[in-house]
Structures are given as structure tokens and as C-alpha cells.
């Protein structure tokens, strides 16, 4: 189940019924959000999508994901500033974050801000699965 930017579901009900791990994808590039959400759903994960930091924080008011895939270069609040704010939040500060970036020079700042790992753009479905499997139990695609 993937939800468009800012769209909400009855998260508690879906989590209790399906017990799916939840991943939030925060990226302003629609081709990447589409690809990542498609792959993540294939692997049996519930996906929430935000196109910028403001939408992500809005979703995080009612959803606590098991993992966040975070683009570094976004308009407005960038991924590093988002991550710093996330780490300062008592409820959300422990959520694992994987940076998603084409800019390797941003990785050091991201890791210093609290990211647990990264994916470099472009990446394949297999690389995405390998990156998230260290944080979540993923089933093989159908």
C-alpha cells in the first residue's frame, strides 16, 4: 500500500491487521519515489511518500515508520537538516534513516547527523533490497 504525498490511511488499523513494516520515502523526485515505493510494496512493506521535509513531518505526526529513506538534496529543508530535526525528537530520534543521494560529498555530513547508511543514485531494485534488509525483514518479491 503506497500513499501519495501527504495522503493518510488509518495507519494503526492497517499495522494491526497486516503487521507490515512501514517505510517512509522522502524524496522530491517522482521517478525515484515511484520506483522505491513499487519495489518496497513488492517486498511486503507499507509505504508512505513525502515529496519534501514539510510533508514528511506532517506524516510523522501520525505515523512512526520502521525506516526512512531520505533524499539529501530537496527544495526548502534539505535532508541533512531534516535528519538533525528528526534526531532531536524523542519519539522519532531512534528511527533508522538511509540517505538516498547522487552527491557523495554529502554523505559525511549525513552520517555525522545520524544516518545509519546510504544508497547512491541511481540504484537498482536489488541494491535497494540489500540496503533495507539490514533494517527490516523483507520477503522476496512475488
One Martini backbone bead per residue (centre of mass of N, CA, C, O) as a GRO file, in nm:
protein
  142
    1UNK     BB    1   0.090   0.040   0.028
    2UNK     BB    2   0.058   0.353  -0.127
    3UNK     BB    3   0.106   0.696  -0.057
    4UNK     BB    4   0.063   0.991  -0.126
    5UNK     BB    5   0.130   1.293  -0.072
    6UNK     BB    6  -0.010   1.343   0.245
    7UNK     BB    7  -0.145   1.083   0.263
    8UNK     BB    8  -0.387   0.896   0.452
    9UNK     BB    9  -0.429   0.639   0.686
   10UNK     BB   10  -0.523   0.378   0.892
   11UNK     BB   11  -0.250   0.286   1.040
   12UNK     BB   12  -0.324   0.114   1.284
   13UNK     BB   13  -0.503  -0.083   1.137
   14UNK     BB   14  -0.299  -0.184   0.923
   15UNK     BB   15  -0.083  -0.279   1.126
   16UNK     BB   16  -0.262  -0.484   1.284
   17UNK     BB   17  -0.350  -0.661   1.039
   18UNK     BB   18  -0.061  -0.687   0.872
   19UNK     BB   19   0.225  -0.627   0.996
   20UNK     BB   20   0.378  -0.407   0.844
   21UNK     BB   21   0.635  -0.261   0.749
   22UNK     BB   22   0.748   0.082   0.766
   23UNK     BB   23   0.804   0.318   0.496
   24UNK     BB   24   0.970   0.623   0.435
   25UNK     BB   25   0.960   0.844   0.157
   26UNK     BB   26   1.202   1.115   0.093
   27UNK     BB   27   1.129   1.275  -0.219
   28UNK     BB   28   1.126   1.503  -0.506
   29UNK     BB   29   1.151   1.252  -0.708
   30UNK     BB   30   0.920   1.070  -0.869
   31UNK     BB   31   1.080   0.834  -0.995
   32UNK     BB   32   1.187   0.739  -0.714
   33UNK     BB   33   0.925   0.704  -0.556
   34UNK     BB   34   0.803   0.500  -0.749
   35UNK     BB   35   1.024   0.284  -0.741
   36UNK     BB   36   1.045   0.242  -0.436
   37UNK     BB   37   0.749   0.173  -0.375
   38UNK     BB   38   0.725  -0.069  -0.563
   39UNK     BB   39   0.947  -0.241  -0.431
   40UNK     BB   40   0.846  -0.236  -0.135
   41UNK     BB   41   0.575  -0.371  -0.189
   42UNK     BB   42   0.690  -0.634  -0.306
   43UNK     BB   43   0.832  -0.677  -0.005
   44UNK     BB   44   0.595  -0.616   0.214
   45UNK     BB   45   0.553  -0.300   0.242
   46UNK     BB   46   0.476  -0.005   0.389
   47UNK     BB   47   0.403   0.315   0.222
   48UNK     BB   48   0.532   0.646   0.254
   49UNK     BB   49   0.499   0.972   0.095
   50UNK     BB   50   0.739   1.243   0.054
   51UNK     BB   51   0.845   1.553  -0.118
   52UNK     BB   52   0.916   1.672   0.170
   53UNK     BB   53   0.977   1.773   0.486
   54UNK     BB   54   0.698   1.884   0.557
   55UNK     BB   55   0.537   1.631   0.481
   56UNK     BB   56   0.687   1.438   0.665
   57UNK     BB   57   0.614   1.575   0.936
   58UNK     BB   58   0.313   1.539   0.898
   59UNK     BB   59   0.318   1.226   0.896
   60UNK     BB   60   0.482   1.195   1.175
   61UNK     BB   61   0.235   1.265   1.360
   62UNK     BB   62   0.096   0.951   1.277
   63UNK     BB   63   0.378   0.815   1.196
   64UNK     BB   64   0.596   0.528   1.265
   65UNK     BB   65   0.859   0.428   1.124
   66UNK     BB   66   1.107   0.174   1.055
   67UNK     BB   67   1.191   0.354   0.796
   68UNK     BB   68   1.406   0.595   0.623
   69UNK     BB   69   1.410   0.742   0.300
   70UNK     BB   70   1.658   1.003   0.227
   71UNK     BB   71   1.690   1.278   0.071
   72UNK     BB   72   1.917   1.539   0.043
   73UNK     BB   73   1.817   1.695  -0.220
   74UNK     BB   74   1.598   1.958  -0.133
   75UNK     BB   75   1.365   2.170  -0.112
   76UNK     BB   76   1.434   2.371   0.135
   77UNK     BB   77   1.456   2.126   0.337
   78UNK     BB   78   1.701   1.928   0.382
   79UNK     BB   79   1.806   1.616   0.477
   80UNK     BB   80   1.997   1.707   0.706
   81UNK     BB   81   1.799   1.889   0.860
   82UNK     BB   82   1.586   1.674   0.899
   83UNK     BB   83   1.766   1.477   1.060
   84UNK     BB   84   1.828   1.661   1.299
   85UNK     BB   85   1.533   1.695   1.385
   86UNK     BB   86   1.469   1.398   1.424
   87UNK     BB   87   1.694   1.340   1.646
   88UNK     BB   88   1.551   1.551   1.856
   89UNK     BB   89   1.323   1.346   1.871
   90UNK     BB   90   1.210   1.120   2.099
   91UNK     BB   91   1.033   0.935   1.903
   92UNK     BB   92   1.219   0.958   1.617
   93UNK     BB   93   1.535   0.930   1.682
   94UNK     BB   94   1.540   0.593   1.629
   95UNK     BB   95   1.496   0.604   1.338
   96UNK     BB   96   1.600   0.474   1.065
   97UNK     BB   97   1.842   0.609   0.818
   98UNK     BB   98   1.855   0.641   0.462
   99UNK     BB   99   2.039   0.768   0.227
  100UNK     BB  100   1.957   0.947  -0.085
  101UNK     BB  101   2.220   0.991  -0.334
  102UNK     BB  102   2.437   1.163  -0.581
  103UNK     BB  103   2.609   1.303  -0.338
  104UNK     BB  104   2.891   1.207  -0.179
  105UNK     BB  105   2.968   1.474  -0.016
  106UNK     BB  106   2.707   1.434   0.190
  107UNK     BB  107   2.762   1.180   0.369
  108UNK     BB  108   2.924   1.280   0.611
  109UNK     BB  109   2.700   1.467   0.718
  110UNK     BB  110   2.482   1.244   0.746
  111UNK     BB  111   2.628   1.061   0.945
  112UNK     BB  112   2.674   1.285   1.160
  113UNK     BB  113   2.347   1.328   1.186
  114UNK     BB  114   2.242   0.989   1.187
  115UNK     BB  115   2.293   0.802   0.970
  116UNK     BB  116   2.312   0.443   0.882
  117UNK     BB  117   2.310   0.506   0.563
  118UNK     BB  118   2.329   0.431   0.195
  119UNK     BB  119   2.230   0.548  -0.135
  120UNK     BB  120   2.318   0.559  -0.471
  121UNK     BB  121   2.256   0.745  -0.736
  122UNK     BB  122   2.178   0.511  -0.902
  123UNK     BB  123   1.951   0.227  -0.842
  124UNK     BB  124   1.849  -0.084  -0.767
  125UNK     BB  125   1.637  -0.310  -0.644
  126UNK     BB  126   1.862  -0.483  -0.515
  127UNK     BB  127   2.000  -0.251  -0.359
  128UNK     BB  128   1.757  -0.175  -0.192
  129UNK     BB  129   1.715  -0.445  -0.052
  130UNK     BB  130   1.993  -0.464   0.078
  131UNK     BB  131   1.972  -0.202   0.247
  132UNK     BB  132   1.699  -0.281   0.411
  133UNK     BB  133   1.764  -0.573   0.532
  134UNK     BB  134   1.921  -0.459   0.791
  135UNK     BB  135   1.624  -0.337   0.914
  136UNK     BB  136   1.435  -0.543   0.755
  137UNK     BB  137   1.187  -0.764   0.684
  138UNK     BB  138   1.203  -0.923   0.367
  139UNK     BB  139   1.038  -1.033   0.102
  140UNK     BB  140   1.008  -1.181  -0.169
  141UNK     BB  141   0.908  -1.143  -0.463
  142UNK     BB  142   0.638  -1.257  -0.665
   0.00000   0.00000   0.00000
